[in-house]
Coordinates of C-alpha atoms in Angstrom, one line a residue:
Chain A
M177 CA 34.3 -19.4 -7.6
S178 CA 35.0 -23.1 -8.0
S179 CA 32.8 -24.4 -5.1
P180 CA 30.2 -26.8 -6.5
H181 CA 27.2 -24.6 -5.7
T182 CA 28.4 -21.6 -7.5
T183 CA 27.8 -23.5 -11.1
T184 CA 24.1 -22.8 -10.7
L185 CA 25.0 -19.0 -10.2
N186 CA 27.2 -18.7 -13.2
Y187 CA 24.6 -16.7 -15.3
L188 CA 24.9 -13.6 -12.7
D189 CA 27.5 -10.7 -13.2
T190 CA 30.5 -11.5 -11.1
P191 CA 29.8 -8.9 -8.5
I192 CA 26.3 -10.5 -7.8
C193 CA 27.7 -13.8 -7.8
E194 CA 30.2 -12.8 -5.3
A195 CA 27.6 -11.0 -3.1
V196 CA 25.4 -14.2 -3.2
L197 CA 28.4 -16.1 -1.7
K198 CA 29.2 -13.5 1.0
I199 CA 25.7 -13.7 2.2
T200 CA 25.3 -17.5 2.0
E201 CA 28.3 -17.5 4.4
L202 CA 26.5 -15.0 6.8
L203 CA 23.5 -17.2 6.8
K204 CA 23.9 -19.4 9.9
A205 CA 20.6 -20.6 10.8
S206 CA 18.7 -23.5 9.0
Y207 CA 16.3 -22.9 6.5
K208 CA 13.9 -24.9 4.3
I209 CA 15.0 -23.6 1.0
S210 CA 18.7 -23.5 -0.4
K211 CA 20.8 -20.4 1.2
N212 CA 21.6 -19.5 -2.7
T213 CA 17.9 -18.9 -3.3
L214 CA 17.6 -16.9 0.1
A215 CA 20.8 -14.7 -0.9
L216 CA 19.0 -14.0 -4.4
L217 CA 15.8 -13.2 -2.7
L218 CA 17.4 -10.6 -0.2
L219 CA 19.4 -9.1 -3.0
Q220 CA 15.9 -8.4 -4.5
E221 CA 14.6 -7.2 -1.5
D222 CA 11.7 -9.7 -0.9
P223 CA 9.9 -8.5 2.1
Y224 CA 8.9 -11.9 3.2
T225 CA 12.5 -13.3 3.1
Q226 CA 13.8 -10.0 4.8
A227 CA 11.4 -10.5 7.7
L228 CA 12.3 -14.4 8.1
V229 CA 16.0 -13.6 8.0
K230 CA 16.1 -10.7 10.2
E231 CA 14.2 -12.9 12.9
K232 CA 16.8 -16.1 12.8
E233 CA 19.9 -14.2 12.1
E234 CA 19.5 -11.1 14.3
K235 CA 22.8 -9.5 14.6
N236 CA 24.2 -10.9 11.4
Y237 CA 21.3 -9.3 9.4
T238 CA 23.0 -6.0 9.5
H239 CA 26.1 -7.5 7.7
I240 CA 24.0 -9.1 5.3
Q241 CA 22.2 -5.5 4.7
E242 CA 25.7 -4.1 4.2
V243 CA 26.5 -6.4 1.4
V244 CA 23.4 -5.7 -0.4
S245 CA 23.8 -2.0 -0.1
N246 CA 27.3 -2.2 -1.3
L247 CA 26.3 -4.1 -4.4
S248 CA 23.3 -2.3 -5.4
K249 CA 25.8 1.1 -5.2
Q250 CA 27.5 -0.7 -8.2
Y251 CA 24.5 -0.5 -10.5
S252 CA 22.3 2.4 -11.5
E253 CA 19.3 0.1 -11.5
P254 CA 17.7 -1.6 -8.7
L255 CA 19.1 -5.1 -8.3
R256 CA 15.8 -6.8 -8.5
Y257 CA 15.7 -5.7 -12.1
V258 CA 19.4 -6.3 -12.7
I259 CA 19.1 -10.1 -11.7
S260 CA 15.9 -10.2 -13.9
M261 CA 17.9 -8.9 -16.9
N262 CA 20.6 -11.4 -15.8
R263 CA 18.3 -14.3 -15.9
Q264 CA 16.6 -13.2 -19.3
K265 CA 20.0 -13.0 -21.0
T266 CA 20.7 -16.6 -20.1
V267 CA 17.4 -17.9 -21.0
D268 CA 17.4 -16.1 -24.4
V269 CA 21.2 -18.0 -25.1
L270 CA 19.6 -21.4 -24.0
V271 CA 16.5 -21.0 -25.8
S272 CA 18.3 -19.9 -29.1
Q273 CA 20.5 -23.1 -28.6
S274 CA 17.9 -25.7 -28.2
V275 CA 14.2 -24.5 -29.5
T276 CA 13.3 -24.5 -33.0
V277 CA 9.7 -23.1 -33.8
P278 CA 7.9 -24.7 -36.6
K279 CA 5.3 -22.9 -38.3
S280 CA 2.3 -25.5 -38.3
S281 CA -1.0 -25.3 -39.5
S282 CA -2.7 -25.8 -36.1
F283 CA -0.7 -22.7 -34.8
M284 CA -2.3 -20.5 -37.5
I285 CA -5.7 -22.0 -36.7
S286 CA -5.3 -21.3 -33.0
N287 CA -3.8 -17.8 -34.0
F288 CA -6.8 -16.8 -35.9
L289 CA -9.3 -18.4 -33.2
N290 CA -7.5 -16.1 -30.7
R291 CA -7.8 -12.9 -32.6
L292 CA -11.7 -13.6 -33.1
M293 CA -11.7 -14.3 -29.4
I294 CA -10.0 -11.0 -28.4
H295 CA -11.5 -8.8 -30.9
P296 CA -14.7 -7.0 -29.4
L297 CA -16.7 -7.2 -32.6
T298 CA -16.2 -11.2 -32.6
G299 CA -15.3 -11.7 -29.0
Y300 CA -18.8 -11.0 -27.4
P301 CA -20.9 -12.8 -29.9
I302 CA -18.6 -15.8 -29.4
L303 CA -19.0 -15.4 -25.6
A304 CA -22.9 -15.3 -26.1
L305 CA -22.4 -18.6 -28.1
V306 CA -20.4 -20.2 -25.6
L307 CA -22.8 -19.2 -22.8
Y308 CA -25.8 -20.3 -24.9
Y309 CA -24.4 -23.9 -26.2
G310 CA -22.1 -24.5 -23.0
L311 CA -24.7 -23.3 -20.5
Y312 CA -28.2 -23.2 -21.7
Q313 CA -28.4 -26.1 -24.2
F314 CA -26.1 -28.4 -22.5
V315 CA -26.7 -28.0 -18.9
G316 CA -30.0 -26.3 -18.9
V317 CA -31.9 -28.0 -21.6
F318 CA -29.9 -31.6 -21.7
G319 CA -28.9 -31.8 -18.1
S320 CA -31.7 -30.4 -16.2
G321 CA -34.2 -31.2 -18.8
T322 CA -33.5 -34.6 -20.6
I323 CA -31.4 -36.3 -18.2
V324 CA -33.3 -35.0 -14.9
E325 CA -36.6 -36.3 -16.8
F326 CA -34.9 -39.8 -17.4
I327 CA -33.4 -40.2 -14.0
E328 CA -36.1 -38.7 -11.9
G329 CA -39.1 -39.2 -13.9
T330 CA -38.4 -42.7 -15.4
L331 CA -35.9 -44.3 -13.0
F332 CA -37.0 -43.2 -9.7
E333 CA -40.8 -42.7 -10.2
T334 CA -41.4 -45.8 -12.2
Y335 CA -38.7 -48.5 -10.9
I336 CA -36.7 -47.2 -7.8
N337 CA -39.1 -45.3 -5.6
P338 CA -41.9 -47.9 -5.6
W339 CA -39.5 -50.9 -5.0
V340 CA -37.4 -49.0 -2.2
T341 CA -41.0 -47.6 -0.5
S342 CA -42.2 -51.3 -0.4
F343 CA -38.7 -52.6 0.8
F344 CA -38.8 -50.4 3.7
Q345 CA -42.4 -51.1 4.5
A346 CA -41.7 -54.5 4.6
L347 CA -38.5 -54.2 6.6
I348 CA -39.7 -51.8 9.0
P349 CA -43.4 -52.2 10.7
W350 CA -43.6 -48.8 12.2
A351 CA -45.0 -46.1 10.2
V352 CA -42.9 -43.4 11.9
I353 CA -39.7 -44.8 11.0
Q354 CA -41.2 -45.5 7.6
E355 CA -41.6 -41.8 7.0
L356 CA -38.1 -41.1 7.9
F357 CA -36.9 -43.3 5.1
V358 CA -39.5 -43.3 2.4
G359 CA -42.2 -40.7 3.5
E360 CA -43.0 -37.3 1.7
Y361 CA -39.6 -35.9 3.1
G362 CA -37.8 -39.1 3.5
I363 CA -34.3 -39.5 3.6
F364 CA -34.6 -41.6 0.5
T365 CA -37.6 -40.2 -1.3
L366 CA -36.5 -36.6 -1.0
G367 CA -32.8 -36.3 0.1
I368 CA -31.3 -39.1 -1.9
R369 CA -33.7 -38.5 -4.8
Y370 CA -32.9 -34.7 -5.0
A371 CA -29.1 -35.3 -4.7
V372 CA -29.0 -38.1 -7.4
A373 CA -32.0 -37.3 -9.5
I374 CA -32.0 -33.5 -9.8
V375 CA -28.8 -32.1 -8.5
L376 CA -26.4 -34.7 -10.0
P377 CA -27.1 -34.4 -13.7
V378 CA -27.2 -30.6 -13.4
V379 CA -23.9 -30.1 -11.6
G380 CA -22.5 -33.0 -13.7
T381 CA -23.0 -31.5 -17.1
F382 CA -21.9 -28.1 -15.7
F383 CA -18.6 -29.2 -14.4
I384 CA -18.1 -31.1 -17.9
A385 CA -18.8 -27.8 -19.9
F386 CA -16.6 -25.9 -17.3
S387 CA -13.6 -28.3 -17.5
I388 CA -13.9 -28.1 -21.5
I389 CA -14.1 -24.1 -21.5
E390 CA -11.0 -24.0 -18.7
D391 CA -8.8 -26.7 -20.8
T392 CA -9.2 -24.7 -24.1
G393 CA -7.6 -21.8 -22.3
Y394 CA -10.8 -19.5 -23.1
L395 CA -11.0 -18.3 -19.5
P396 CA -8.1 -15.8 -19.8
R397 CA -10.0 -14.4 -22.9
L398 CA -13.1 -14.0 -21.5
A399 CA -11.3 -12.0 -18.5
L400 CA -9.9 -9.6 -21.0
L401 CA -13.3 -9.1 -22.8
L402 CA -14.9 -8.5 -19.3
D403 CA -12.3 -6.5 -17.7
R404 CA -13.7 -3.1 -18.4
S405 CA -17.1 -4.1 -17.1
F406 CA -15.6 -5.8 -14.0
K407 CA -13.9 -2.6 -13.1
Y408 CA -17.1 -0.7 -12.3
I409 CA -17.9 -3.3 -9.8
G410 CA -14.7 -2.8 -8.0
L411 CA -13.0 -6.2 -9.6
N412 CA -10.7 -7.1 -12.6
G413 CA -11.1 -9.3 -15.4
R414 CA -9.4 -12.3 -13.5
A415 CA -12.6 -12.3 -11.3
V416 CA -14.5 -14.0 -14.1
I417 CA -12.8 -17.2 -13.1
P418 CA -14.5 -17.6 -9.8
M419 CA -17.7 -15.9 -11.3
V420 CA -18.2 -18.5 -13.7
L421 CA -17.1 -21.3 -11.7
G422 CA -19.8 -20.1 -9.1
L423 CA -22.2 -20.7 -11.7
G424 CA -21.3 -24.6 -11.1
C425 CA -20.9 -24.2 -7.2
D426 CA -20.6 -20.8 -5.2
T427 CA -19.1 -22.7 -2.4
M428 CA -16.1 -23.8 -4.6
A429 CA -15.8 -20.4 -6.1
T430 CA -15.7 -18.6 -2.8
M431 CA -12.5 -20.6 -2.3
V432 CA -11.1 -19.5 -5.4
T433 CA -11.3 -15.9 -4.6
R434 CA -8.2 -16.4 -3.3
I435 CA -6.7 -15.7 -6.8
L436 CA -7.7 -12.1 -6.4
E437 CA -4.9 -9.6 -5.1
T438 CA -6.5 -7.3 -2.7
K439 CA -8.7 -7.8 0.5
R440 CA -11.3 -5.2 -1.3
E441 CA -11.6 -7.5 -4.3
K442 CA -12.0 -10.6 -2.2
V443 CA -14.9 -8.9 -0.2
I444 CA -16.8 -7.9 -3.4
A445 CA -16.4 -11.1 -5.1
T446 CA -17.6 -13.2 -2.0
L447 CA -20.7 -10.8 -1.6
L448 CA -21.5 -11.1 -5.4
L449 CA -21.1 -14.8 -5.3
A450 CA -23.2 -15.5 -2.4
L451 CA -25.9 -13.0 -3.5
A452 CA -26.2 -12.9 -7.4
I453 CA -24.3 -15.8 -8.9
P454 CA -26.9 -18.8 -9.1
C455 CA -25.1 -22.2 -8.6
S456 CA -25.5 -24.8 -11.4
A457 CA -28.0 -27.1 -9.3
Q458 CA -30.1 -23.9 -8.9
L459 CA -29.7 -22.7 -12.4
G460 CA -30.7 -26.1 -13.7
L461 CA -33.9 -26.1 -11.8
I462 CA -34.9 -22.4 -12.5
L463 CA -34.4 -22.9 -16.1
A464 CA -36.6 -26.0 -15.9
L465 CA -39.4 -24.1 -13.8
L466 CA -39.0 -21.0 -15.9
A467 CA -39.0 -22.9 -19.4
K468 CA -42.7 -22.3 -20.0
S469 CA -42.9 -18.8 -19.3
P470 CA -40.3 -17.0 -21.1
H471 CA -41.1 -13.6 -19.8
A472 CA -40.7 -14.6 -16.3
L473 CA -37.2 -16.3 -17.2
L474 CA -36.4 -12.8 -18.8
M475 CA -37.4 -10.9 -15.7
W476 CA -35.4 -13.3 -13.6
G477 CA -32.3 -12.9 -15.5
G478 CA -32.8 -9.2 -15.7
V479 CA -33.4 -8.6 -12.2
V480 CA -30.5 -10.9 -11.0
M481 CA -27.9 -9.6 -13.2
G482 CA -29.3 -6.0 -12.3
E483 CA -28.5 -6.9 -8.8
F484 CA -25.2 -8.1 -9.6
F485 CA -24.0 -5.0 -11.0
L486 CA -26.0 -2.6 -8.8
I487 CA -24.7 -4.3 -5.6
G488 CA -21.1 -4.6 -7.2
Y489 CA -21.3 -1.0 -8.1
L490 CA -22.4 0.2 -4.8
A491 CA -19.9 -2.1 -2.9
A492 CA -17.2 -0.7 -5.0
K493 CA -18.0 3.0 -4.0
I494 CA -18.4 2.0 -0.4
L495 CA -15.4 -0.1 0.4
P496 CA -12.0 1.9 0.8
G497 CA -9.1 0.8 -1.3
T498 CA -7.3 1.4 -4.6
Q499 CA -9.0 0.2 -7.9
P500 CA -7.6 -3.2 -8.9
Q501 CA -5.4 -3.9 -11.8
F502 CA -5.6 -6.4 -14.5
F503 CA -2.9 -8.8 -15.8
M504 CA -2.8 -12.2 -17.1
E505 CA -0.6 -14.4 -19.3
L506 CA -2.8 -15.8 -22.3
P507 CA -1.9 -19.5 -22.6
P508 CA -2.2 -20.9 -26.5
L509 CA -5.5 -22.2 -27.3
R510 CA -5.5 -26.0 -27.0
L511 CA -7.9 -28.7 -27.9
P512 CA -9.0 -30.3 -24.5
M513 CA -7.9 -33.7 -23.8
L514 CA -10.8 -36.2 -22.9
S515 CA -9.1 -37.7 -20.1
N516 CA -8.2 -34.5 -18.6
V517 CA -11.8 -33.3 -18.8
M518 CA -13.2 -36.6 -17.3
T519 CA -10.5 -36.6 -14.6
K520 CA -11.4 -33.0 -13.4
T521 CA -15.2 -33.4 -13.9
Y522 CA -15.1 -36.7 -11.8
S523 CA -13.1 -35.1 -9.0
R524 CA -15.3 -32.2 -8.9
I525 CA -18.2 -34.0 -8.8
Q526 CA -16.9 -36.2 -6.1
W527 CA -16.2 -33.1 -3.9
Y528 CA -19.6 -31.7 -4.6
F529 CA -21.3 -35.0 -3.8
M530 CA -19.6 -35.8 -0.7
E531 CA -20.4 -32.1 0.5
V532 CA -24.1 -32.3 -0.5
L533 CA -25.5 -35.7 0.2
P534 CA -24.9 -35.7 4.0
L535 CA -26.7 -32.0 4.0
F536 CA -29.5 -33.6 2.2
I537 CA -29.9 -36.4 4.5
V538 CA -29.5 -34.3 7.5
A539 CA -32.0 -31.8 6.3
S540 CA -34.5 -34.8 5.8
L541 CA -33.5 -36.1 9.3
L542 CA -34.3 -32.3 10.6
I543 CA -37.7 -32.1 8.6
W544 CA -38.7 -35.6 10.0
V545 CA -37.7 -34.5 14.0
G546 CA -39.5 -31.4 13.2
Q547 CA -42.6 -32.9 11.9
I548 CA -42.8 -35.1 14.9
T549 CA -42.3 -32.5 17.2
G550 CA -44.8 -30.0 15.5
L551 CA -41.6 -27.8 15.1
F552 CA -41.6 -28.1 11.2
Q553 CA -45.3 -26.9 11.0
W554 CA -44.6 -24.1 13.4
L555 CA -41.8 -22.9 11.3
I556 CA -44.0 -23.0 8.0
N557 CA -46.7 -21.1 9.8
A558 CA -44.2 -18.5 11.1
L559 CA -42.9 -18.1 7.4
K560 CA -46.3 -18.0 5.8
P561 CA -46.6 -14.3 6.1
V562 CA -43.3 -13.3 4.8
V563 CA -44.3 -16.0 1.9
L564 CA -47.6 -14.1 1.4
A565 CA -46.0 -10.8 1.6
I566 CA -43.9 -11.6 -1.3
G567 CA -46.9 -12.6 -3.4
L568 CA -46.5 -16.5 -3.0
P569 CA -49.0 -18.9 -2.0
A570 CA -48.6 -20.6 1.4
E571 CA -47.6 -24.0 0.2
A572 CA -44.2 -22.1 -1.1
A573 CA -43.3 -21.7 2.5
I574 CA -42.2 -25.1 2.7
A575 CA -39.8 -24.6 -0.4
V576 CA -38.5 -21.3 1.3
L577 CA -37.9 -23.1 4.5
F578 CA -35.9 -25.8 2.4
G579 CA -34.0 -22.9 0.8
F580 CA -32.5 -22.1 4.3
F581 CA -30.7 -25.5 3.9
R582 CA -29.8 -25.0 0.2
R583 CA -31.1 -22.8 -2.4
D584 CA -31.2 -25.7 -4.9
Y585 CA -33.0 -27.7 -2.3
G586 CA -35.8 -24.8 -2.0
A587 CA -35.8 -24.5 -5.7
A588 CA -36.3 -28.3 -5.9
G589 CA -39.3 -27.7 -3.6
L590 CA -40.6 -25.0 -5.9
Y591 CA -40.3 -27.6 -8.9
D592 CA -42.4 -29.8 -7.1
L593 CA -45.2 -27.0 -6.5
Q594 CA -44.9 -26.1 -10.3
T595 CA -45.7 -29.5 -11.3
K596 CA -48.8 -29.7 -9.5
N597 CA -49.6 -26.2 -11.1
L598 CA -49.8 -24.1 -8.1
L599 CA -47.8 -21.1 -9.2
T600 CA -48.4 -18.3 -11.6
P601 CA -45.8 -17.2 -13.9
N602 CA -45.3 -14.1 -11.7
Q603 CA -45.1 -16.1 -8.6
L604 CA -42.8 -18.4 -10.5
A605 CA -40.5 -15.3 -11.4
I606 CA -40.7 -13.7 -7.8
A607 CA -40.0 -16.9 -6.2
S608 CA -36.9 -18.0 -8.3
I609 CA -35.7 -14.3 -7.7
T610 CA -35.8 -14.4 -4.0
L611 CA -34.5 -18.1 -3.9
T612 CA -31.6 -16.9 -6.2
L613 CA -30.5 -14.1 -4.3
F614 CA -30.7 -16.0 -1.0
L615 CA -27.3 -17.3 0.5
P616 CA -26.9 -20.7 -1.2
C617 CA -26.5 -23.1 1.3
I618 CA -24.9 -23.7 4.9
A619 CA -21.7 -24.8 3.3
Q620 CA -21.5 -21.5 1.6
F621 CA -21.8 -19.9 4.9
L622 CA -18.9 -21.8 6.6
I623 CA -16.7 -21.4 3.6
M624 CA -17.5 -17.4 3.6
K625 CA -16.6 -17.6 7.6
K626 CA -13.4 -19.5 6.9
E627 CA -12.3 -17.2 4.0
R628 CA -13.8 -13.8 5.1
G629 CA -14.0 -14.2 9.0
L630 CA -17.2 -14.4 11.1
K631 CA -17.8 -10.7 11.6
T632 CA -17.9 -9.8 7.6
T633 CA -20.0 -12.8 6.7
L634 CA -22.4 -12.3 9.4
W635 CA -23.0 -8.6 8.0
M636 CA -23.1 -10.1 4.4
T637 CA -25.8 -12.7 5.5
A638 CA -28.0 -10.0 7.1
F639 CA -27.7 -7.8 3.8
I640 CA -28.4 -10.8 1.6
F641 CA -31.4 -12.0 3.6
G642 CA -32.7 -8.3 3.4
A643 CA -31.8 -8.0 -0.2
A644 CA -33.6 -11.0 -1.2
F645 CA -37.0 -10.3 0.5
G646 CA -36.7 -6.8 -0.1
T647 CA -36.4 -7.4 -3.9
G648 CA -39.3 -10.2 -3.8
Y649 CA -41.5 -7.6 -2.0
L650 CA -40.9 -4.7 -4.3
L651 CA -41.0 -6.6 -7.5
N652 CA -44.4 -8.3 -6.2
Q653 CA -45.6 -4.6 -5.5
V654 CA -44.5 -3.2 -8.8
L655 CA -46.1 -6.2 -10.9
E656 CA -49.2 -5.6 -8.9
L657 CA -49.5 -2.1 -9.4
L658 CA -48.7 -2.2 -12.8
R659 CA -50.9 -5.1 -13.4
I660 CA -48.4 -7.1 -15.2
H661 CA -49.1 -10.9 -15.7
L662 CA -46.1 -12.3 -17.2
Chain B
M74 CA 12.8 1.1 -6.8
E75 CA 14.3 4.6 -7.2
R76 CA 16.7 4.0 -9.9
I77 CA 15.2 2.3 -12.8
P78 CA 15.7 4.1 -15.9
R79 CA 14.0 7.3 -15.9
T80 CA 11.8 8.3 -18.5
Q81 CA 11.2 11.5 -20.2
I82 CA 7.8 13.1 -20.4
N83 CA 7.9 12.8 -24.4
E84 CA 8.6 9.1 -24.1
K85 CA 6.1 6.7 -26.0
T86 CA 4.2 3.9 -23.9
L87 CA 2.4 0.6 -25.2
V88 CA -0.5 2.9 -25.4
H89 CA 1.0 5.0 -28.0
L90 CA 1.7 1.9 -30.3
P91 CA -1.0 1.0 -33.1
R92 CA -2.3 -2.5 -33.2
G93 CA 0.2 -4.8 -35.1
A94 CA 3.0 -2.6 -34.6
C95 CA 6.5 -3.8 -33.1
A96 CA 8.8 -1.9 -30.6
T97 CA 11.5 -2.7 -28.1
I98 CA 10.7 -2.2 -24.4
H99 CA 12.8 0.8 -23.2
A100 CA 12.0 0.9 -19.2
L101 CA 9.1 0.4 -17.0
G102 CA 7.5 3.3 -15.5
S103 CA 8.5 4.1 -11.9
Q104 CA 5.3 5.5 -10.8
K105 CA 4.0 2.3 -9.2
N106 CA 6.5 -0.3 -7.7
D107 CA 3.8 -3.0 -7.4
I108 CA 3.2 -2.7 -11.4
Q109 CA 6.9 -2.9 -11.9
D110 CA 7.3 -6.1 -9.7
K111 CA 4.5 -7.8 -11.9
L112 CA 6.0 -6.9 -15.2
L113 CA 9.3 -8.1 -14.1
A114 CA 8.0 -11.4 -12.8
M115 CA 6.1 -12.1 -16.1
G116 CA 9.5 -11.5 -18.0
I117 CA 8.2 -8.4 -19.3
L118 CA 11.8 -6.4 -19.3
P119 CA 13.6 -3.7 -21.3
G120 CA 15.4 -4.8 -24.2
R121 CA 12.7 -7.1 -25.4
M122 CA 10.5 -7.1 -28.4
I123 CA 7.0 -6.2 -27.9
T124 CA 4.2 -6.6 -30.4
V125 CA 0.8 -5.2 -29.8
I126 CA -2.1 -7.8 -31.0
S127 CA -5.2 -5.9 -29.6
K128 CA -5.7 -2.7 -27.7
F129 CA -9.1 -2.9 -27.0
P130 CA -11.3 -4.1 -24.6
S131 CA -7.7 -4.9 -23.0
F132 CA -4.3 -4.7 -24.1
V133 CA -2.9 -7.7 -25.6
F134 CA 0.7 -8.1 -26.5
Q135 CA 3.3 -10.8 -27.4
I136 CA 6.9 -11.0 -26.0
G137 CA 9.1 -14.2 -26.8
N138 CA 6.2 -16.9 -27.1
S139 CA 4.1 -15.7 -24.6
Q140 CA 1.1 -13.6 -24.7
F141 CA -0.1 -11.4 -22.2
T142 CA -3.1 -9.3 -21.4
V143 CA -3.3 -6.0 -19.3
D144 CA -5.2 -3.0 -18.5
K145 CA -4.6 0.4 -19.7
D146 CA -3.2 1.4 -16.4
I147 CA -0.4 -1.3 -16.5
A148 CA 0.0 -0.8 -20.4
K149 CA 0.9 2.9 -19.8
E150 CA 3.9 1.9 -17.7
I151 CA 5.8 0.3 -20.5
Y152 CA 8.0 2.5 -22.1
I153 CA 8.9 1.8 -25.5
K154 CA 11.7 2.7 -28.3
L155 CA 10.6 2.4 -31.9
S156 CA 13.0 -0.1 -33.7

């Protein structure tokens, strides 16, 4: 036991150490990781390593298996377990030699806060406070209210739009081309204005709030509070991470469903994200849209949440597979560092913007082409019966058509309608609910296809379209029947 | 996974421990292999001291300097010995 690579193994019992050496000698092929590590993984019966080595070593593999089984006969417990115990013993010794634990006051405070956060009596009110201040006040009222009003209302309407419009009108003599850039649906006046003035402040404030919440270590505590409710919809507490992130951007969140263990959980989470989790751009706009009619806002929240749990519950009933398990490490609570929060927010906004801006521009371009060829008008006319069926004025067809591109784009279209006072609170609620339930955007569809495959995605999309319009239709009927005016 | 320390029917699990109480982990249940793997990977091993911090809505416990949260199904697989 004097060769140099045994020094890293000296924490193991002698028989295990010897077995590792025997196996490393039997491993003849070349591997990307060290042979000691491979040997240890083989002793612990890691299925991926077993498959890899079996394929690369062929007949030598039976000799390796012999070494493993001979060693395991010497222990009454599985080797995996014995090796873990060996490791832990060494860690304990190392830690006792080198670590002292101070009882500082910050530790006491974080301990106290921790207890408040995970206690059911105080935990749920804290959750409500986090949602109210982090999401509603900061993102809804400040982001989509104050900042949007300033950038959109003051900067764009008063200064930028007139300047850019006159610039293009002077530059380009043809009215048709002018329309492309600065017309009603122009690349600048619609695409860039929506992206910069409406969507960016909302998404930006959300990502700031999310980064802060993330860095404090609050998310795992949120997960343990919600685990029980999430079990009803076939998910475990861990799924709150993609769900909360989905309130920022569903596309990003769909990628994050990878942290879930089983395919069943991934499918349910993907469906619920696409159906019932409004992204921040949408959320901000809807909060702004419905701000003046609290009853409509309440109904929107109730129906969307109800749909989230109902569809989740049904999906959990229908999809085969076992109940998920919940386990997580709780990191200590920490005060977030400003530089970290800023870096994360910046890279997320960058990601989002790079993804969203081209789509907005393409949408403007498509609408322009559609207008020239008459296709746009034809589509709007074709959508009008659907829009009328869910009780909306014909003008909302444009917003719904935009909604096919991006839900927030559609919601921004509704925002324009609302500022012209064309919608009653009933119609606002129904339109917001239908648009929320819609697939968020084209990017979402593409990511779903990448993560879940085309077949599953097409089924989900078909279901979501049906659910969105079906809910809008039913709701309108119910409101009419009961003569409810929000 | 056939030979992890066997547990008797009357043995106590984490579920039986009151909040705030402290015990030694005695064994990891042998019913479900995947649960055992997770526990081993997190360093939840026999012989270590475990302190229950909370039992509802989910189980929260401390081992060494780390805190973990698990659901009841997993807590039922952690057998303990009162010290």
